mmCIF file of C-alpha atoms and ligand atoms in Angstrom:
data_model
loop_
_atom_site.group_PDB
_atom_site.id
_atom_site.type_symbol
_atom_site.label_atom_id
_atom_site.label_comp_id
_atom_site.label_asym_id
_atom_site.label_seq_id
_atom_site.Cartn_x
_atom_site.Cartn_y
_atom_site.Cartn_z
ATOM 1 C CA MET A 1 -20.166 -10.861 -57.226
ATOM 2 C CA SER A 2 -22.076 -13.703 -55.604
ATOM 3 C CA GLN A 3 -20.305 -15.948 -53.144
ATOM 4 C CA THR A 4 -20.439 -19.614 -52.311
ATOM 5 C CA HIS A 5 -20.091 -19.433 -48.510
ATOM 6 C CA PRO A 6 -22.559 -17.799 -46.113
ATOM 7 C CA LEU A 7 -21.717 -14.142 -45.511
ATOM 8 C CA ARG A 8 -20.037 -13.593 -42.140
ATOM 9 C CA VAL A 9 -22.057 -11.025 -40.185
ATOM 10 C CA VAL A 10 -21.459 -9.368 -36.812
ATOM 11 C CA VAL A 11 -24.523 -7.684 -35.258
ATOM 12 C CA LEU A 12 -24.212 -4.827 -32.748
ATOM 13 C CA ILE A 13 -27.088 -4.182 -30.330
ATOM 14 C CA SER A 14 -27.963 -2.176 -27.240
ATOM 15 C CA GLY A 15 -31.368 -3.550 -26.303
ATOM 16 C CA SER A 16 -34.263 -5.798 -27.152
ATOM 17 C CA GLY A 17 -32.797 -7.182 -30.376
ATOM 18 C CA SER A 18 -36.034 -7.722 -32.294
ATOM 19 C CA ASN A 19 -34.213 -6.838 -35.529
ATOM 20 C CA LEU A 20 -31.475 -9.288 -34.572
ATOM 21 C CA GLN A 21 -34.226 -11.895 -34.122
ATOM 22 C CA ALA A 22 -35.548 -11.204 -37.621
ATOM 23 C CA LEU A 23 -32.047 -11.894 -38.986
ATOM 24 C CA ILE A 24 -31.634 -15.040 -36.870
ATOM 25 C CA ASP A 25 -35.008 -16.303 -38.103
ATOM 26 C CA GLY A 26 -34.075 -15.565 -41.717
ATOM 27 C CA GLN A 27 -30.808 -17.452 -41.311
ATOM 28 C CA LYS A 28 -32.528 -20.422 -39.628
ATOM 29 C CA GLN A 29 -35.232 -20.626 -42.269
ATOM 30 C CA GLY A 30 -32.575 -20.692 -44.977
ATOM 31 C CA GLU A 31 -33.799 -17.416 -46.465
ATOM 32 C CA LEU A 32 -30.622 -15.500 -45.667
ATOM 33 C CA PRO A 33 -27.298 -16.807 -46.966
ATOM 34 C CA VAL A 34 -25.500 -15.502 -43.872
ATOM 35 C CA GLU A 35 -23.834 -16.744 -40.736
ATOM 36 C CA ILE A 36 -24.187 -14.447 -37.736
ATOM 37 C CA VAL A 37 -20.756 -15.070 -36.203
ATOM 38 C CA ALA A 38 -21.133 -12.810 -33.142
ATOM 39 C CA VAL A 39 -23.494 -10.414 -31.402
ATOM 40 C CA ILE A 40 -21.938 -7.603 -29.381
ATOM 41 C CA SER A 41 -23.856 -5.372 -26.969
ATOM 42 C CA ASN A 42 -22.609 -2.254 -25.210
ATOM 43 C CA ARG A 43 -25.135 -2.957 -22.438
ATOM 44 C CA ALA A 44 -25.270 -5.972 -20.162
ATOM 45 C CA ALA A 45 -28.387 -8.032 -19.463
ATOM 46 C CA VAL A 46 -30.374 -6.979 -22.511
ATOM 47 C CA ARG A 47 -32.896 -9.212 -24.239
ATOM 48 C CA GLY A 48 -30.893 -9.230 -27.462
ATOM 49 C CA LEU A 49 -28.031 -11.077 -25.756
ATOM 50 C CA GLN A 50 -30.466 -13.790 -24.642
ATOM 51 C CA ARG A 51 -31.768 -14.075 -28.183
ATOM 52 C CA ALA A 52 -28.201 -14.625 -29.454
ATOM 53 C CA GLU A 53 -27.454 -17.223 -26.782
ATOM 54 C CA GLN A 54 -30.692 -19.069 -27.529
ATOM 55 C CA ALA A 55 -29.618 -19.246 -31.158
ATOM 56 C CA GLY A 56 -26.163 -20.536 -30.209
ATOM 57 C CA ILE A 57 -24.393 -17.373 -31.385
ATOM 58 C CA PRO A 58 -21.433 -15.991 -29.381
ATOM 59 C CA ALA A 59 -22.889 -13.084 -27.354
ATOM 60 C CA LEU A 60 -20.432 -10.539 -25.989
ATOM 61 C CA ILE A 61 -20.706 -7.446 -23.835
ATOM 62 C CA LEU A 62 -18.412 -4.491 -24.341
ATOM 63 C CA ASP A 63 -19.476 -1.910 -21.752
ATOM 64 C CA HIS A 64 -18.793 1.602 -23.045
ATOM 65 C CA THR A 65 -18.817 3.021 -19.507
ATOM 66 C CA GLN A 66 -15.538 1.178 -18.874
ATOM 67 C CA TYR A 67 -13.686 3.277 -21.460
ATOM 68 C CA GLU A 68 -12.362 6.769 -20.899
ATOM 69 C CA SER A 69 -13.244 8.125 -24.330
ATOM 70 C CA ARG A 70 -15.435 7.431 -27.337
ATOM 71 C CA GLU A 71 -12.269 6.767 -29.370
ATOM 72 C CA ALA A 72 -10.960 4.217 -26.846
ATOM 73 C CA PHE A 73 -14.279 2.370 -26.845
ATOM 74 C CA ASP A 74 -14.563 2.337 -30.630
ATOM 75 C CA GLU A 75 -10.984 1.047 -30.966
ATOM 76 C CA ALA A 76 -11.714 -1.804 -28.552
ATOM 77 C CA LEU A 77 -14.995 -2.523 -30.331
ATOM 78 C CA GLN A 78 -13.292 -2.591 -33.718
ATOM 79 C CA ALA A 79 -10.658 -5.021 -32.429
ATOM 80 C CA GLN A 80 -13.372 -7.252 -30.969
ATOM 81 C CA ILE A 81 -15.454 -7.202 -34.151
ATOM 82 C CA ASP A 82 -12.461 -7.901 -36.394
ATOM 83 C CA GLU A 83 -11.567 -11.055 -34.461
ATOM 84 C CA TYR A 84 -14.672 -12.497 -36.112
ATOM 85 C CA ARG A 85 -13.601 -11.412 -39.646
ATOM 86 C CA PRO A 86 -17.047 -10.135 -40.648
ATOM 87 C CA GLU A 87 -17.895 -9.252 -44.216
ATOM 88 C CA LEU A 88 -20.815 -7.157 -42.984
ATOM 89 C CA VAL A 89 -21.471 -5.328 -39.695
ATOM 90 C CA VAL A 90 -25.134 -4.751 -38.869
ATOM 91 C CA LEU A 91 -26.155 -2.071 -36.374
ATOM 92 C CA ALA A 92 -29.478 -3.262 -34.963
ATOM 93 C CA GLY A 93 -30.576 -0.776 -32.336
ATOM 94 C CA PHE A 94 -26.954 0.004 -31.422
ATOM 95 C CA MET A 95 -27.438 3.304 -29.630
ATOM 96 C CA ARG A 96 -23.982 4.835 -29.919
ATOM 97 C CA ILE A 97 -22.573 7.746 -31.894
ATOM 98 C CA LEU A 98 -19.628 6.296 -33.816
ATOM 99 C CA THR A 99 -16.229 7.889 -34.374
ATOM 100 C CA PRO A 100 -15.223 8.727 -37.970
ATOM 101 C CA GLY A 101 -12.303 6.276 -37.809
ATOM 102 C CA PHE A 102 -14.649 3.436 -36.885
ATOM 103 C CA THR A 103 -17.160 4.228 -39.611
ATOM 104 C CA ARG A 104 -14.412 4.564 -42.251
ATOM 105 C CA HIS A 105 -12.961 1.191 -41.284
ATOM 106 C CA TYR A 106 -16.296 -0.469 -42.145
ATOM 107 C CA GLU A 107 -17.260 1.813 -45.034
ATOM 108 C CA GLY A 108 -19.329 -0.070 -47.609
ATOM 109 C CA ARG A 109 -19.800 -3.021 -45.254
ATOM 110 C CA MET A 110 -21.824 -1.606 -42.365
ATOM 111 C CA PHE A 111 -25.598 -1.034 -42.252
ATOM 112 C CA ASN A 112 -27.754 0.849 -39.779
ATOM 113 C CA ILE A 113 -31.522 0.902 -39.371
ATOM 114 C CA HIS A 114 -33.074 4.181 -38.326
ATOM 115 C CA PRO A 115 -36.755 4.649 -37.438
ATOM 116 C CA SER A 116 -37.602 7.572 -39.710
ATOM 117 C CA LEU A 117 -37.883 8.517 -43.353
ATOM 118 C CA LEU A 118 -34.335 9.840 -43.591
ATOM 119 C CA PRO A 119 -33.161 12.523 -44.108
ATOM 120 C CA LYS A 120 -36.090 13.559 -41.893
ATOM 121 C CA TYR A 121 -35.877 13.001 -38.138
ATOM 122 C CA GLN A 122 -32.275 12.030 -37.595
ATOM 123 C CA GLY A 123 -31.375 11.347 -33.974
ATOM 124 C CA LEU A 124 -33.550 10.149 -31.110
ATOM 125 C CA HIS A 125 -37.272 10.004 -30.165
ATOM 126 C CA THR A 126 -38.343 9.910 -33.794
ATOM 127 C CA HIS A 127 -41.866 8.530 -33.210
ATOM 128 C CA GLN A 128 -42.835 11.254 -30.733
ATOM 129 C CA ARG A 129 -41.301 13.957 -32.917
ATOM 130 C CA VAL A 130 -43.298 12.728 -35.925
ATOM 131 C CA LEU A 131 -46.509 12.852 -33.861
ATOM 132 C CA ASP A 132 -45.675 16.305 -32.469
ATOM 133 C CA ALA A 133 -45.108 17.605 -35.999
ATOM 134 C CA GLY A 134 -48.520 16.308 -37.135
ATOM 135 C CA GLU A 135 -47.037 14.214 -39.956
ATOM 136 C CA SER A 136 -49.366 11.901 -41.886
ATOM 137 C CA GLU A 137 -46.639 9.389 -42.682
ATOM 138 C CA HIS A 138 -43.617 7.913 -40.987
ATOM 139 C CA GLY A 139 -41.290 5.020 -41.630
ATOM 140 C CA VAL A 140 -37.874 3.462 -41.414
ATOM 141 C CA THR A 141 -34.647 3.502 -43.394
ATOM 142 C CA VAL A 142 -31.831 1.001 -43.796
ATOM 143 C CA HIS A 143 -28.667 2.806 -44.875
ATOM 144 C CA PHE A 144 -24.941 2.327 -45.300
ATOM 145 C CA VAL A 145 -23.067 3.924 -42.418
ATOM 146 C CA THR A 146 -20.769 6.863 -43.104
ATOM 147 C CA PRO A 147 -19.183 9.317 -40.631
ATOM 148 C CA GLU A 148 -22.290 11.531 -40.829
ATOM 149 C CA LEU A 149 -24.807 10.470 -38.144
ATOM 150 C CA ASP A 150 -27.849 8.839 -39.815
ATOM 151 C CA GLY A 151 -26.531 10.349 -43.048
ATOM 152 C CA GLY A 152 -25.169 7.481 -45.185
ATOM 153 C CA PRO A 153 -26.799 6.470 -48.474
ATOM 154 C CA PRO A 154 -30.222 4.830 -48.000
ATOM 155 C CA VAL A 155 -30.700 1.259 -49.183
ATOM 156 C CA ILE A 156 -34.376 0.613 -48.414
ATOM 157 C CA GLN A 157 -37.066 2.842 -46.999
ATOM 158 C CA ALA A 158 -40.509 1.654 -45.863
ATOM 159 C CA ARG A 159 -43.433 3.948 -45.166
ATOM 160 C CA VAL A 160 -46.298 3.570 -42.739
ATOM 161 C CA PRO A 161 -49.314 5.806 -42.153
ATOM 162 C CA VAL A 162 -49.702 7.821 -38.960
ATOM 163 C CA LEU A 163 -53.212 7.010 -37.724
ATOM 164 C CA GLU A 164 -55.678 8.957 -35.636
ATOM 165 C CA GLY A 165 -55.061 8.262 -31.949
ATOM 166 C CA ASP A 166 -51.516 6.920 -32.487
ATOM 167 C CA THR A 167 -49.111 7.114 -29.575
ATOM 168 C CA ALA A 168 -45.326 6.836 -29.858
ATOM 169 C CA GLU A 169 -45.759 3.179 -28.853
ATOM 170 C CA THR A 170 -48.402 2.231 -31.449
ATOM 171 C CA LEU A 171 -46.473 4.063 -34.135
ATOM 172 C CA ALA A 172 -43.200 2.379 -33.112
ATOM 173 C CA ALA A 173 -44.887 -1.033 -33.320
ATOM 174 C CA ARG A 174 -46.143 -0.310 -36.851
ATOM 175 C CA VAL A 175 -42.677 0.874 -37.895
ATOM 176 C CA GLN A 176 -40.996 -2.159 -36.313
ATOM 177 C CA GLN A 177 -43.150 -4.519 -38.335
ATOM 178 C CA GLN A 178 -41.599 -2.964 -41.446
ATOM 179 C CA GLU A 179 -38.123 -3.054 -39.890
ATOM 180 C CA HIS A 180 -38.341 -6.806 -39.519
ATOM 181 C CA SER A 181 -38.949 -7.275 -43.212
ATOM 182 C CA ILE A 182 -36.673 -4.634 -44.754
ATOM 183 C CA TYR A 183 -33.557 -5.318 -42.669
ATOM 184 C CA PRO A 184 -33.343 -9.002 -43.640
ATOM 185 C CA LEU A 185 -34.002 -8.014 -47.259
ATOM 186 C CA ALA A 186 -31.123 -5.505 -47.288
ATOM 187 C CA VAL A 187 -28.807 -8.084 -45.700
ATOM 188 C CA LYS A 188 -29.924 -10.676 -48.251
ATOM 189 C CA TRP A 189 -29.182 -8.372 -51.182
ATOM 190 C CA PHE A 190 -25.761 -7.610 -49.743
ATOM 191 C CA ALA A 191 -25.040 -11.317 -49.183
ATOM 192 C CA GLN A 192 -26.073 -12.033 -52.779
ATOM 193 C CA GLY A 193 -23.586 -9.445 -53.971
ATOM 194 C CA ARG A 194 -26.378 -7.276 -55.404
ATOM 195 C CA LEU A 195 -25.827 -4.276 -53.169
ATOM 196 C CA GLN A 196 -22.789 -2.072 -52.784
ATOM 197 C CA MET A 197 -21.705 1.431 -51.892
ATOM 198 C CA LYS A 198 -19.653 3.279 -54.515
ATOM 199 C CA SER A 199 -18.650 6.951 -54.528
ATOM 200 C CA GLY A 200 -21.023 7.638 -51.641
ATOM 201 C CA LYS A 201 -24.024 6.046 -53.409
ATOM 202 C CA ALA A 202 -25.898 2.804 -52.778
ATOM 203 C CA LEU A 203 -26.102 0.630 -55.898
ATOM 204 C CA LEU A 204 -28.524 -2.255 -56.408
ATOM 205 C CA ASP A 205 -27.609 -4.515 -59.332
ATOM 206 C CA ASN A 206 -25.120 -1.798 -60.383
ATOM 207 C CA GLU A 207 -27.878 0.839 -60.645
ATOM 208 C CA PRO A 208 -27.771 3.803 -58.244
ATOM 209 C CA LEU A 209 -30.697 3.811 -55.816
ATOM 210 C CA GLY A 210 -32.636 7.045 -55.372
ATOM 211 C CA PRO A 211 -32.083 9.457 -52.469
ATOM 212 C CA GLN A 212 -34.488 7.422 -50.310
ATOM 213 C CA GLY A 213 -33.240 4.005 -51.428
ATOM 214 C CA TYR A 214 -35.556 1.242 -52.645
ATOM 215 C CA LEU A 215 -39.078 2.221 -51.633
ATOM 216 C CA MET A 216 -41.445 -0.174 -49.877
ATOM 217 C CA GLY A 217 -44.668 0.026 -47.939
ATOM 218 C CA THR A 218 -47.498 2.410 -48.540
ATOM 219 C CA THR A 219 -49.364 5.052 -46.637
ATOM 220 C CA GLN A 220 -52.501 4.513 -48.707
ATOM 221 C CA PRO A 221 -55.333 2.831 -46.779
HETATM 222 C C1 GAR B 301 -35.285 -0.139 -33.719
HETATM 223 O O1 GAR B 301 -36.581 0.385 -33.793
HETATM 224 C C2 GAR B 301 -34.328 0.706 -34.530
HETATM 225 O O2 GAR B 301 -34.942 1.286 -35.628
HETATM 226 C C3 GAR B 301 -33.900 1.733 -33.528
HETATM 227 O O3 GAR B 301 -33.799 1.056 -32.324
HETATM 228 C C4 GAR B 301 -34.753 0.000 -32.292
HETATM 229 C C5 GAR B 301 -34.075 -1.264 -31.818
HETATM 230 O O4 GAR B 301 -35.011 -2.282 -31.642
HETATM 231 N N1 GAR B 301 -32.664 2.336 -33.897
HETATM 232 C C6 GAR B 301 -32.342 3.598 -33.672
HETATM 233 O O5 GAR B 301 -33.078 4.380 -33.101
HETATM 234 C C7 GAR B 301 -30.970 4.016 -34.170
HETATM 235 N N2 GAR B 301 -30.824 5.441 -34.130
HETATM 236 P P1 GAR B 301 -34.549 -3.780 -31.479
HETATM 237 O O6 GAR B 301 -33.434 -3.772 -30.410
HETATM 238 O O7 GAR B 301 -35.768 -4.486 -30.987
HETATM 239 O O8 GAR B 301 -34.058 -4.271 -32.806
#
């Protein structure tokens, strides 16, 4: 189902917000039929908040350290998000483990981006772990969020080669380049009504995507 108004999107961040910037740029250039209606960070004074302010987007801080439990924080976050009536919630470097109640509330309308070829390397420090394991390829996955950490159905996956002499930093930079093209693409498909989650599967144009989602990028030289 395509829609006539721009899709209302809330973006959650914890840090630099380079993926947020890719979405802001896509919106500004008219490539993404979305309106980013708010950016919420669980950390104060991060670059991503500046990026939102520079783009004229409401930028809010909800400091998780001020809440006595994960549940209390997620309830407050949900209330804050829902004031903006988003049709899609985008986790863009939001470094929090989410409660099942929160993830269920946004089921089918919340994306995350994770810097690995899921289901490999869930969790943190993915670039270093890939190097330590001697892998020849690495990448990034956009997926629908479900209660299982980094476990929801993949939407798009992009691969990059691991090169001789790579450090976690050089590898992260190569992965991030892919992030900045696949995240806007996933958001665009969703905004166009082409992408949905049904019975735990991601569907593109009503066809189930494979276990790694739509595949992009190449590790061939
Ligand atoms: C991105 O590389 C994203 O893949 C990662 O955090 C970074 C945020 O960068 N996310 C995770 O590790 C989630 N588990 P950004 O703030 O510049 O968009």
